[in-house]
PDB file of C-alpha atoms in Angstrom:
ATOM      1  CA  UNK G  83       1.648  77.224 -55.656  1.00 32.00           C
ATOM      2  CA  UNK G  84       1.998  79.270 -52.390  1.00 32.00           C
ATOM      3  CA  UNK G  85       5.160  79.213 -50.057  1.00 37.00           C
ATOM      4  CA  UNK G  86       5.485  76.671 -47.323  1.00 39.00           C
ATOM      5  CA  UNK G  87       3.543  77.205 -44.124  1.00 35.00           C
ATOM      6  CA  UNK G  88       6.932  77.632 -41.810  1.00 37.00           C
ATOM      7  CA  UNK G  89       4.654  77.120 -38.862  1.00 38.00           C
ATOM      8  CA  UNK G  90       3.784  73.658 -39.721  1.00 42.00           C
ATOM      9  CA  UNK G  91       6.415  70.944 -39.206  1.00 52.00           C
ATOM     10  CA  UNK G  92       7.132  68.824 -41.963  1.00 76.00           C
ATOM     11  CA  UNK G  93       6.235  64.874 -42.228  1.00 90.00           C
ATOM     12  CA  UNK G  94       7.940  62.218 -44.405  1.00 95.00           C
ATOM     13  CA  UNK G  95       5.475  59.596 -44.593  1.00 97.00           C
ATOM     14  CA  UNK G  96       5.133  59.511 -48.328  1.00 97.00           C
ATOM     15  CA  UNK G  97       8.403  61.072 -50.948  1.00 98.00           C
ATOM     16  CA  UNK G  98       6.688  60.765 -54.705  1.00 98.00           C
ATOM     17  CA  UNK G  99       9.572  60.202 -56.797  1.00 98.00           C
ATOM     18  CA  UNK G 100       8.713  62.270 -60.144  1.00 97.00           C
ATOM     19  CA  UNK G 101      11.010  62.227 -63.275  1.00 97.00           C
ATOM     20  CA  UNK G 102      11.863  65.838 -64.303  1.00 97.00           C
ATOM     21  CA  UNK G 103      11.908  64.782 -67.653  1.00 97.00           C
ATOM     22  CA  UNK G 104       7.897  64.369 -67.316  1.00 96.00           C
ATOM     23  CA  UNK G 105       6.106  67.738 -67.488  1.00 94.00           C
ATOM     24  CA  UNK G 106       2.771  66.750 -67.324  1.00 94.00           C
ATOM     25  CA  UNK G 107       3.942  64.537 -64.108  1.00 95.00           C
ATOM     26  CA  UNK G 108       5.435  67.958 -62.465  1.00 96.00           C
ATOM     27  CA  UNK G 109       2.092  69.460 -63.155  1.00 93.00           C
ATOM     28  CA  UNK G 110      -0.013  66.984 -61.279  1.00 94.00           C
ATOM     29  CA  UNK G 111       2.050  67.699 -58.069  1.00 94.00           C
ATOM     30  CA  UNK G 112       0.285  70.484 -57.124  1.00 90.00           C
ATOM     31  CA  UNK G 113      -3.117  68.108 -56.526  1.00 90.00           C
ATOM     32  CA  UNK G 114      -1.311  65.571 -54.449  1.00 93.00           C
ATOM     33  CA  UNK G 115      -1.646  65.294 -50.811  1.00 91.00           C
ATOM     34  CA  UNK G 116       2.330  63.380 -50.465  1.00 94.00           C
ATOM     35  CA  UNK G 117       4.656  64.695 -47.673  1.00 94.00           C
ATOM     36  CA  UNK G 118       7.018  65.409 -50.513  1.00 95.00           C
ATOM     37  CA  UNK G 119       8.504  64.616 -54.220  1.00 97.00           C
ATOM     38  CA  UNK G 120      11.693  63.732 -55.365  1.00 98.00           C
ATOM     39  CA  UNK G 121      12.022  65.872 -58.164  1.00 98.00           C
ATOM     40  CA  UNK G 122      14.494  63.096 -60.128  1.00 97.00           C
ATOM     41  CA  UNK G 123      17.253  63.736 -62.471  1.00 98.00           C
ATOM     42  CA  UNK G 124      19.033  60.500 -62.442  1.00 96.00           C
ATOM     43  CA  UNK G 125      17.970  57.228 -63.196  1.00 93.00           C
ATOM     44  CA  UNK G 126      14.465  58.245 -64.785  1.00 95.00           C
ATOM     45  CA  UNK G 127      15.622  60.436 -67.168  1.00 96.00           C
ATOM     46  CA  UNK G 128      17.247  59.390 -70.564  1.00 96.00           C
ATOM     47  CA  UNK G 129      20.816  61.527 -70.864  1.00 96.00           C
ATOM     48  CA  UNK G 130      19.238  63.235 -74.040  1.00 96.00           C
ATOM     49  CA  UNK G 131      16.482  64.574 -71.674  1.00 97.00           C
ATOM     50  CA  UNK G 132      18.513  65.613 -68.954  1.00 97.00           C
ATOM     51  CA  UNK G 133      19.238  69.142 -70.328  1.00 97.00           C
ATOM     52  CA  UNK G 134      15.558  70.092 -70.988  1.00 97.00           C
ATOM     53  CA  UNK G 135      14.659  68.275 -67.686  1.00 97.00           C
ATOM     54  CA  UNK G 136      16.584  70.804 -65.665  1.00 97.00           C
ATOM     55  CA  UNK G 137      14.605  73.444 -67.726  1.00 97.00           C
ATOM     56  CA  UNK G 138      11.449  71.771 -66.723  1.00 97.00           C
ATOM     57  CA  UNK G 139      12.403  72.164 -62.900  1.00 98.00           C
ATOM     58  CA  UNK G 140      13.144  75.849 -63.491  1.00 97.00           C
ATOM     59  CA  UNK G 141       9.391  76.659 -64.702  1.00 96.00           C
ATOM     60  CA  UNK G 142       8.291  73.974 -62.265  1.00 96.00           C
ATOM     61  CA  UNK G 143       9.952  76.102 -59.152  1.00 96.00           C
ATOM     62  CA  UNK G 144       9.225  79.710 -60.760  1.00 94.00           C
ATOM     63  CA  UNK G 145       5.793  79.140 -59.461  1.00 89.00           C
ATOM     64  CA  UNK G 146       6.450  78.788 -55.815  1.00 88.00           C
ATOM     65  CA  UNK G 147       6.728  76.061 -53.475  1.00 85.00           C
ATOM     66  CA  UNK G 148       4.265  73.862 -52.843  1.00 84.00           C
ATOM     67  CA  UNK G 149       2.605  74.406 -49.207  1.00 79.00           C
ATOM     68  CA  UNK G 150       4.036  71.674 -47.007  1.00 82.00           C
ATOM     69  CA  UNK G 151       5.446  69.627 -49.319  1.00 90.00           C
ATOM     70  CA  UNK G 152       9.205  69.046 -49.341  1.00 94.00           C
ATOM     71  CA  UNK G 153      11.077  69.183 -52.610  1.00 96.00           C
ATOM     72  CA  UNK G 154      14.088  67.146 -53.073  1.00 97.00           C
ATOM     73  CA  UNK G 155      15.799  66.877 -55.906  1.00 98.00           C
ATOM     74  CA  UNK G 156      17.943  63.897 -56.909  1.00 98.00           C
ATOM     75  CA  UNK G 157      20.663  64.639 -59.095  1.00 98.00           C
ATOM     76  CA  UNK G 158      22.858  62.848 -61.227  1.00 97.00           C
ATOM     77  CA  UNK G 159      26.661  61.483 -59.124  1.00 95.00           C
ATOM     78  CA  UNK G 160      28.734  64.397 -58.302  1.00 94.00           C
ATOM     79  CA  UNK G 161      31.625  63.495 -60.856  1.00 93.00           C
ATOM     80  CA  UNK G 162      29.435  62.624 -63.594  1.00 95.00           C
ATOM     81  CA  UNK G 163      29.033  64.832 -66.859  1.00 95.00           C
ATOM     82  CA  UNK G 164      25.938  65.905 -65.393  1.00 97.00           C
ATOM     83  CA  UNK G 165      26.478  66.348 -61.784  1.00 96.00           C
ATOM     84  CA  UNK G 166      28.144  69.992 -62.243  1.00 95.00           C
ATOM     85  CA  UNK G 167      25.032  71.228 -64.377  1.00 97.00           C
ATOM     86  CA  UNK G 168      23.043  69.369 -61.198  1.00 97.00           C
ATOM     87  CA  UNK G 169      24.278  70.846 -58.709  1.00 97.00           C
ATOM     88  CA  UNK G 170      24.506  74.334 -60.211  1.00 97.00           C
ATOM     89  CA  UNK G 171      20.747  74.032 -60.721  1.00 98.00           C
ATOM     90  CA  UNK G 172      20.030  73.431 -57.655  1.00 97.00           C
ATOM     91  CA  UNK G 173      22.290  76.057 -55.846  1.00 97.00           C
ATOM     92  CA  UNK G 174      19.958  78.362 -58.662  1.00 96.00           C
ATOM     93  CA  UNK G 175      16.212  76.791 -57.254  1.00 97.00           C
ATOM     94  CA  UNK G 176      17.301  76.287 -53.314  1.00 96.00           C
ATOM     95  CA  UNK G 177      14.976  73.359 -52.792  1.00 96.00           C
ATOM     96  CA  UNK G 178      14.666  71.718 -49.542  1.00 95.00           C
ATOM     97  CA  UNK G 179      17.056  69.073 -50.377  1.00 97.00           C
ATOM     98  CA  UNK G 180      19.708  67.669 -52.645  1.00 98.00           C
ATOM     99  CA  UNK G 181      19.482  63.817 -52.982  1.00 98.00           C
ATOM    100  CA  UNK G 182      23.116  62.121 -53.891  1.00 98.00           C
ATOM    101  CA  UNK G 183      22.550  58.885 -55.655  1.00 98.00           C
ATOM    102  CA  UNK G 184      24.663  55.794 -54.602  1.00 97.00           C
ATOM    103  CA  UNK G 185      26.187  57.564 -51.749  1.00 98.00           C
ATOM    104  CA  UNK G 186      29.004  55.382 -50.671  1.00 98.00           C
ATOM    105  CA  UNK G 187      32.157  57.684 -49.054  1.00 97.00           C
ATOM    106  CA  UNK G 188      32.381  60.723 -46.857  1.00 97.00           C
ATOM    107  CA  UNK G 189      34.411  62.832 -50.050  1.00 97.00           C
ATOM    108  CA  UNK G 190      30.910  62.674 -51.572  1.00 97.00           C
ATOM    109  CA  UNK G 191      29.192  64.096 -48.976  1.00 97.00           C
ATOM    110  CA  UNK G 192      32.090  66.581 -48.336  1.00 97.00           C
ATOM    111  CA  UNK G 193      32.458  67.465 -52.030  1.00 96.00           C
ATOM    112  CA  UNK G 194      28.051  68.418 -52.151  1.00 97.00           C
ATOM    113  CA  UNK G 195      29.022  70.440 -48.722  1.00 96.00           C
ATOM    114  CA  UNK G 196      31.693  72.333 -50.231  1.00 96.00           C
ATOM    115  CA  UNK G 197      29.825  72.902 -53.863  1.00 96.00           C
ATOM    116  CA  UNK G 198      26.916  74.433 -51.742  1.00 96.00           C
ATOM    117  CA  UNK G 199      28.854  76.522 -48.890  1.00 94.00           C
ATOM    118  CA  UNK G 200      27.345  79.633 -50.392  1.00 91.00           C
ATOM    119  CA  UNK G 201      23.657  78.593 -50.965  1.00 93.00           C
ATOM    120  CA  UNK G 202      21.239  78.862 -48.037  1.00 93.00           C
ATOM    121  CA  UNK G 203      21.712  76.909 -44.578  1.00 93.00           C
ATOM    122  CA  UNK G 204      17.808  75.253 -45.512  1.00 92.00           C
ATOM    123  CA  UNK G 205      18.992  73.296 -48.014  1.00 96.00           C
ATOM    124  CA  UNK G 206      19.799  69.775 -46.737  1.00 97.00           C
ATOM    125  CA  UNK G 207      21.825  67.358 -48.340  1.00 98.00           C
ATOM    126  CA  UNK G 208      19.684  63.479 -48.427  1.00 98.00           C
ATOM    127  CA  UNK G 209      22.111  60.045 -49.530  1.00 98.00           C
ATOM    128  CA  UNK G 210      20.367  57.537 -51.886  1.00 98.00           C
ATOM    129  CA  UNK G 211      21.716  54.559 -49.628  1.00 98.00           C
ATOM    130  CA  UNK G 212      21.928  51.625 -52.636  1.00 97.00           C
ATOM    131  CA  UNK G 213      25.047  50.224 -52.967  1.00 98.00           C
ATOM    132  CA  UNK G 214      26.905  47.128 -50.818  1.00 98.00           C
ATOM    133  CA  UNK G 215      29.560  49.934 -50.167  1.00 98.00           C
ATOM    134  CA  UNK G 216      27.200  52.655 -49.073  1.00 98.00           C
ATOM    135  CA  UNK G 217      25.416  49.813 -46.916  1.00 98.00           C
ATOM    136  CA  UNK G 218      28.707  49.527 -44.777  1.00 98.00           C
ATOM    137  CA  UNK G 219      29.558  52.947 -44.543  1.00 98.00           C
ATOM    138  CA  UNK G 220      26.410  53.517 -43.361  1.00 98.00           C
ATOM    139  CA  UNK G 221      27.462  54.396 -39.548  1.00 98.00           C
ATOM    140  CA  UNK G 222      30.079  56.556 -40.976  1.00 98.00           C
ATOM    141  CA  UNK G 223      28.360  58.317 -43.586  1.00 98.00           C
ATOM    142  CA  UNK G 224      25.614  59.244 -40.907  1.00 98.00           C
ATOM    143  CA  UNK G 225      28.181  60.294 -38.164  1.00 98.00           C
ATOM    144  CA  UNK G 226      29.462  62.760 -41.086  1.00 97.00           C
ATOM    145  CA  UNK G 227      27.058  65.450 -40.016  1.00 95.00           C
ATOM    146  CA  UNK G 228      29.164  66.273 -36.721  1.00 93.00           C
ATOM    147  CA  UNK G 229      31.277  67.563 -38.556  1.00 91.00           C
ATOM    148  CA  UNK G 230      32.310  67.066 -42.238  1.00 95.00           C
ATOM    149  CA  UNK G 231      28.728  67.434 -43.759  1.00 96.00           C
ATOM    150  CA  UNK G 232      25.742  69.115 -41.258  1.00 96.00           C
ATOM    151  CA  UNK G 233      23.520  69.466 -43.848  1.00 97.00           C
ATOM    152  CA  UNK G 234      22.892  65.772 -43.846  1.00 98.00           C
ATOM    153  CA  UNK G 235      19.669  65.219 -42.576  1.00 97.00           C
ATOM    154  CA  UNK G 236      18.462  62.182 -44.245  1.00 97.00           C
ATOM    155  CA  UNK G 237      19.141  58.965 -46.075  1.00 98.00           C
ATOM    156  CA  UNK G 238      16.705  56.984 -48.778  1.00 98.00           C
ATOM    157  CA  UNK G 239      16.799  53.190 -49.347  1.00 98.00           C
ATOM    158  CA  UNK G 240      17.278  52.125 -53.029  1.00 98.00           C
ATOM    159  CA  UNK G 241      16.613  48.739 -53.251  1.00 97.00           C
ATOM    160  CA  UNK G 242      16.532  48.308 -56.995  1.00 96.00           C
ATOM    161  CA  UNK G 243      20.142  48.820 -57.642  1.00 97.00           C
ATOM    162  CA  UNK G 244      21.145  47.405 -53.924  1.00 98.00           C
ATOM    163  CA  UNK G 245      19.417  43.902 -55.500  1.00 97.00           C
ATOM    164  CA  UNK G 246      20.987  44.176 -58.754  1.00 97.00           C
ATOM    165  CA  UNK G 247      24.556  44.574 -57.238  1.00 97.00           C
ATOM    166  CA  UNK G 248      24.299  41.869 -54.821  1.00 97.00           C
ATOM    167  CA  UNK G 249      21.968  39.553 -56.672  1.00 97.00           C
ATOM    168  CA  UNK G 250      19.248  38.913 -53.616  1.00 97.00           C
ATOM    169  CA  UNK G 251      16.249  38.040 -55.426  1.00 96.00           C
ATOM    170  CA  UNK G 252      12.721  40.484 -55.199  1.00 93.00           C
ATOM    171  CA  UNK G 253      10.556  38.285 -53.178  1.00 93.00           C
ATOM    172  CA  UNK G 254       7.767  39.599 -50.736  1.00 92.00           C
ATOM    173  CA  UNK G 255       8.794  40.266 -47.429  1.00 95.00           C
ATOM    174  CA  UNK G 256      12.172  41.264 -48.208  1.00 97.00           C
ATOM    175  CA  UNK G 257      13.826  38.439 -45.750  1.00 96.00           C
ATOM    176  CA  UNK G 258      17.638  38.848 -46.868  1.00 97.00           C
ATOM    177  CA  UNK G 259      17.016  42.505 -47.201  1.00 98.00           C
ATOM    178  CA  UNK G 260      15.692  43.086 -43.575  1.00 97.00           C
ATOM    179  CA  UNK G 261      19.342  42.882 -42.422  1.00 97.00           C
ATOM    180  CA  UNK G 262      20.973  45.303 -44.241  1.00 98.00           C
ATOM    181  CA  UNK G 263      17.365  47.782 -43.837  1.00 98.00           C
ATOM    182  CA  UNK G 264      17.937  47.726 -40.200  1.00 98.00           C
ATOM    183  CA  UNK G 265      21.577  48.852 -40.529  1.00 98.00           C
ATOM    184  CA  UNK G 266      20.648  51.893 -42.469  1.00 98.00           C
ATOM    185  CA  UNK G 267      17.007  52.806 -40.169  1.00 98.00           C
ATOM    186  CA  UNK G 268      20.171  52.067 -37.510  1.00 98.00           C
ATOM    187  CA  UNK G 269      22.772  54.153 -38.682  1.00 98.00           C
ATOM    188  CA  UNK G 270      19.851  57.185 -39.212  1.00 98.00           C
ATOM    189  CA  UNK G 271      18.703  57.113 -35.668  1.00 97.00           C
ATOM    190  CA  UNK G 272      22.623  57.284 -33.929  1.00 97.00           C
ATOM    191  CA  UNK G 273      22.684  60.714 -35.598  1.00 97.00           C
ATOM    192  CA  UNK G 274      19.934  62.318 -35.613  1.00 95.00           C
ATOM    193  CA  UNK G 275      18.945  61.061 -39.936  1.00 97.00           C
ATOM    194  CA  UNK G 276      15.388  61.266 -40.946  1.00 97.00           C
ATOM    195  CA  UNK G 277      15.065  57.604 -43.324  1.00 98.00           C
ATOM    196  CA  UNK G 278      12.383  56.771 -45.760  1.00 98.00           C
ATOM    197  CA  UNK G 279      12.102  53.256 -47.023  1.00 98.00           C
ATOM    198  CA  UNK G 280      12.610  52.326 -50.926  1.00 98.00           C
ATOM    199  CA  UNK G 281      10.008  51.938 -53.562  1.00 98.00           C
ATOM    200  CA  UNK G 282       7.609  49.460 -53.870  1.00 97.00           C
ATOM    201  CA  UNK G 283       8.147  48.850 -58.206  1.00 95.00           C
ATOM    202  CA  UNK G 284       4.106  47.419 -58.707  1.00 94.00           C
ATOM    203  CA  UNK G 285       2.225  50.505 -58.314  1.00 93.00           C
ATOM    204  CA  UNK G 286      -0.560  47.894 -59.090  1.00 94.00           C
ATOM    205  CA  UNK G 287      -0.770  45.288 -56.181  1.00 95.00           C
ATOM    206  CA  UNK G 288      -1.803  47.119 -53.760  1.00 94.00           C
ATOM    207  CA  UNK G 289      -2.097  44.376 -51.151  1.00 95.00           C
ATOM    208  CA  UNK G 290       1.833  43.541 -50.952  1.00 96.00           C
ATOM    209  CA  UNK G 291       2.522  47.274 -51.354  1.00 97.00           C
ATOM    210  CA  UNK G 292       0.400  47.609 -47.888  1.00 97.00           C
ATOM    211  CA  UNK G 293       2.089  45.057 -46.085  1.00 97.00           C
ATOM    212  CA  UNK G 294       4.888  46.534 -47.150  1.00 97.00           C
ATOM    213  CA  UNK G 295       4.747  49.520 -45.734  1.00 98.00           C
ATOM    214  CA  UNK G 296       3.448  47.840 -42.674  1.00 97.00           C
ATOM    215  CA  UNK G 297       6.610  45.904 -42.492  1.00 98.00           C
ATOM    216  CA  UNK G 298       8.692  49.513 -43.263  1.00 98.00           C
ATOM    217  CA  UNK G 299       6.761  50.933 -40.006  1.00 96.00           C
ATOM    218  CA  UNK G 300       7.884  48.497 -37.906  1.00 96.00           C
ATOM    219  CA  UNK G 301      10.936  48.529 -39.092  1.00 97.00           C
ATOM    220  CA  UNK G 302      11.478  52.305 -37.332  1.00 96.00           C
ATOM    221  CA  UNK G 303      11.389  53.782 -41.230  1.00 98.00           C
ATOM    222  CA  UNK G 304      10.187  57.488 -41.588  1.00 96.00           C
ATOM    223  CA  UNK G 305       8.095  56.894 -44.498  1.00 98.00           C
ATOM    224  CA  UNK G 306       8.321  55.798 -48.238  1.00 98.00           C
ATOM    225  CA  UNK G 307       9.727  56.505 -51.699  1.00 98.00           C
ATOM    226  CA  UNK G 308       6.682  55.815 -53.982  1.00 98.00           C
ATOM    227  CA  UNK G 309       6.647  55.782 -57.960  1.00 97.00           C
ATOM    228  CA  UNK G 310       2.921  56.167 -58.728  1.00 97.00           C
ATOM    229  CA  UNK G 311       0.133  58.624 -57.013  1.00 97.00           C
ATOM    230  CA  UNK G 312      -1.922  55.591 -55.994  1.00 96.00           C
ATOM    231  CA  UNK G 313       0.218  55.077 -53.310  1.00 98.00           C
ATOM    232  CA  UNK G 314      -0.025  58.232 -51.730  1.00 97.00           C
ATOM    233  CA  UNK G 315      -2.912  57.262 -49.155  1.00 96.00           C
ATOM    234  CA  UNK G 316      -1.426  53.878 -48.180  1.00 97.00           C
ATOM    235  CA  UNK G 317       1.425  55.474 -47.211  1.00 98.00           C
ATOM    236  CA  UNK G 318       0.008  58.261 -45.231  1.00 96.00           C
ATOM    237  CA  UNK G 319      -2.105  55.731 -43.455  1.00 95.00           C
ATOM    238  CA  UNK G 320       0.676  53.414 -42.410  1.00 96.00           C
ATOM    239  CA  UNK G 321       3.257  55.937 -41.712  1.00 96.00           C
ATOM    240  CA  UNK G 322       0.853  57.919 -39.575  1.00 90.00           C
ATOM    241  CA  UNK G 323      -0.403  57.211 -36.235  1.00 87.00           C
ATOM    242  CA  UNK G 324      -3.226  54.584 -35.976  1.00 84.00           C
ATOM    243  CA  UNK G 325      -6.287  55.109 -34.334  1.00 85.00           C
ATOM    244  CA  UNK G 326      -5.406  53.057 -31.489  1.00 88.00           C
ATOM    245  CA  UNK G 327      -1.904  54.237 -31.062  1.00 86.00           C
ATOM    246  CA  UNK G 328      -3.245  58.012 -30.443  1.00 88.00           C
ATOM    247  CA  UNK G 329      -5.611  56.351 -28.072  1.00 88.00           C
ATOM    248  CA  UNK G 330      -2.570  54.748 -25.939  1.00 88.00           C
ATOM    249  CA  UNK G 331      -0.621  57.862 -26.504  1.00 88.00           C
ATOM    250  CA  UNK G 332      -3.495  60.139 -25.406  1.00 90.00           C
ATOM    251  CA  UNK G 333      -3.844  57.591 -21.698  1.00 88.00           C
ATOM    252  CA  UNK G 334      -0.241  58.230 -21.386  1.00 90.00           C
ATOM    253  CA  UNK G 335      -0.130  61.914 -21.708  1.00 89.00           C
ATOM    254  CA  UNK G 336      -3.075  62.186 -18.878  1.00 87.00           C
ATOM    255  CA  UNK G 337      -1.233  59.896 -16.576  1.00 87.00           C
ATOM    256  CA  UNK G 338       1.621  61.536 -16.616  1.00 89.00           C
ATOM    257  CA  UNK G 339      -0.122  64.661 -16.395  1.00 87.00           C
ATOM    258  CA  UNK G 340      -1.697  64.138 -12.545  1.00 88.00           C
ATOM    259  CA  UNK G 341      -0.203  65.760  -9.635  1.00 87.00           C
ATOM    260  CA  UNK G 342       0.769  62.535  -8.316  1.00 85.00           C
ATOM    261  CA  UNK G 343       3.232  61.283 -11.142  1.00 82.00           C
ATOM    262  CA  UNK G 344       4.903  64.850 -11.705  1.00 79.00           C
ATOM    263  CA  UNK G 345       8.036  63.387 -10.182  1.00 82.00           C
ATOM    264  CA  UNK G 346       7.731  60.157 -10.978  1.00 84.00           C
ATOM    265  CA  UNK G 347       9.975  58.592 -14.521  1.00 88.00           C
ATOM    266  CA  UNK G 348       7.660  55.605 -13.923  1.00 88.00           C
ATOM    267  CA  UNK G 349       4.342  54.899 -13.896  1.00 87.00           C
ATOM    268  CA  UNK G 350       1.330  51.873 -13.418  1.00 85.00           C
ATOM    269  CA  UNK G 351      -1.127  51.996 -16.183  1.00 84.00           C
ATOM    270  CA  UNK G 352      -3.766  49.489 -15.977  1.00 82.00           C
ATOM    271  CA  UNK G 353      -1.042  46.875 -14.716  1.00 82.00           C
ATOM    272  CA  UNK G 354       2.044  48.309 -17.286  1.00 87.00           C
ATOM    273  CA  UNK G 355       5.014  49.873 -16.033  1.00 87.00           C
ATOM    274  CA  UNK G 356       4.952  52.953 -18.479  1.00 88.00           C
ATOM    275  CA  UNK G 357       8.049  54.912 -18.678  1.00 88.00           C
ATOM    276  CA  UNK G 358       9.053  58.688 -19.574  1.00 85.00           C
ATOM    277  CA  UNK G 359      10.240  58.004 -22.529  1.00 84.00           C
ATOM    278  CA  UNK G 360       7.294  56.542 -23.511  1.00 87.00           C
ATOM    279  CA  UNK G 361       5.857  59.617 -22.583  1.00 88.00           C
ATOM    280  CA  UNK G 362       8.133  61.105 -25.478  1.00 85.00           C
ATOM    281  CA  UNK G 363       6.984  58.711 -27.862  1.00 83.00           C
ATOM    282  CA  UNK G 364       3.257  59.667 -27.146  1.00 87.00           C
ATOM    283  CA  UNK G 365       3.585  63.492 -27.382  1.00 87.00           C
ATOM    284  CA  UNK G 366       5.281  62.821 -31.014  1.00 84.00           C
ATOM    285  CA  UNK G 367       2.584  60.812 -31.426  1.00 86.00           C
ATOM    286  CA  UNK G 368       0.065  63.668 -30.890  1.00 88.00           C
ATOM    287  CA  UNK G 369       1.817  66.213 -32.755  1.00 85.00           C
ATOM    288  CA  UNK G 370       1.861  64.365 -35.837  1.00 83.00           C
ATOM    289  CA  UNK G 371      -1.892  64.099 -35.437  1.00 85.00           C
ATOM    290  CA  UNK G 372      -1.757  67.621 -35.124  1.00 83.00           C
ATOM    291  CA  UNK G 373       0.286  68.148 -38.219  1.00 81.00           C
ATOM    292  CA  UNK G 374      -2.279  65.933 -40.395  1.00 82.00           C
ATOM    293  CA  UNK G 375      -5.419  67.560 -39.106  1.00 82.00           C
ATOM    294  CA  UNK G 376      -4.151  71.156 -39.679  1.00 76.00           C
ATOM    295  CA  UNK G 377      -3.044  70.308 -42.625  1.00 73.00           C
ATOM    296  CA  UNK G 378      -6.723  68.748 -43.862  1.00 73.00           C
ATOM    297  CA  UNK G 379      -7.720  71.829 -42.781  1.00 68.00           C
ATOM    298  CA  UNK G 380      -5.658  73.972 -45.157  1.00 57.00           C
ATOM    299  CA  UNK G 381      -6.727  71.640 -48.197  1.00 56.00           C
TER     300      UNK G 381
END
């Protein structure tokens, strides 16, 4: 493992959630061409494993980071019997990011704040957003960053616990769930939140885990939370700019580039009325293309 490339910016199109109790998982990272892995202590890891799983994240981080990968890891809640150990790990390894499960009120985020005042500024704090309560508190939660917690920088859909609690059945297309989707990929963008989408439990149909992420895209999500390393490429794909997108984007960072529109906020293009801040949206456009084909490159 080498250390992170600080010159290249860092995408979230695809977060490969890995149990810590799984060495032979942790080993495989290195190969894997995912934005970034969610190095989990919580729900994937029996409480008799969750002692020698933290040991496992130890020898997986003595090695170095992984070049342009992000490494989150999701500990156990705050006032559980493990959250202490958790947290003390992770003030020891200084990954990029601590994930809080079930994040529901702003005394969690203020009580991770406070238990990390002394580790590095890097390290974020990231919400698992899966409960009806953290669902509601969304707008709150994400306004915490002002002030009570600014090392929030993200939040991650859980929809496996979010159905279990309020009993909306897993059908494709997630109709009762868009609702409550769009309040968190709502919440994220009034402050500033990167947001990744939930898993996608059937590593094994690909077709409905496609149109999934398809649906996540338009949605305004980030990227996703995956479970298996088949999913990795799907991801990418959709949460990266299309083909045709960087062709639109490229027409509307020459148009806005002649003499005649330096002063003009809005522009004709073959018959559209094409705004700055659509010129915004192209030039992110571009630079993620940049940040993928440097990072082929480096592979």
């Amino acid at each position: 493992m080498t250390e992170r490339a600080s010159s290249l910016p860092v995408l979230h199109r695809s977060l490969l959630s890995v149990p810590a109790s799984n060495q032979r998982a942790l080993e495989k990272i290195r190969m894997l061409e995912c934005d970034g892995v969610i190095l989990d202590l919580e729900d994937s890891v029996a409480v008799e494993q969750k002692a020698a799983a933290r040991d496992n994240l130890r020898q997986f981080f003595s090695a170095g980071r992984i070049a342009d990968c992000l490494t989150i890891i999701r500990v156990n809640p705050l006032a559980s019997e493990f959250g202490a150990e958790d947290i003390a790990l992770v003030r020891e390894l200084v990954p990029d990011a601590v994930l809080i499960p079930k994040l529901e009120t702003l005394a969690e985020l203020e009580a991770c704040e406070t238990q990390l005042a002394a580790t590095s500024p890097s390290l974020a704090i990231w919400g698992m957003m899966e409960t009806p309560k953290g669902i509601l508190n969304a707008g709150m939660l994400a306004a915490a960053r002002r002030e009570i917690a600014p090392r929030l920088q993200g939040f991650v859909v859980g929809l496996n616990d979010l159905r279990k609690e309020t009993r909306v059945l897993p059908k494709p297309g997630r109709a009762y769930l868009v609702p409550w989707l769009m309040q968190v990929v709502l919440a994220a963008r009034a402050h500033g939140l990167t947001v990744i989408d939930s898993v996608f439990n059937d590593f094994r149909d690909g077709e409905n885990f496609e149109n999934e992420c398809l649906q996540g895209r338009e949605m305004g999500f980030d990227g996703k939370m995956l479970i298996h390393p088949a999913q990795i490429e799907p991801a990418n794909r959709h949460f990266g700019p299309s083909e045709q997108e960087l062709i639109e984007a490229r027409m509307i960072l020459d148009a806005f580039a002649k003499p005649e529109a330096s002063q003009l906020n809005v522009i004709n293009l073959d018959g559209r009325m094409i705004e700055r801040l659509h010129l915004e949206q192209a030039e992110r456009l571009i630079n993620q293309m940049h940040i993928i084909e440097r990072r082929k490159m480096k592979i």
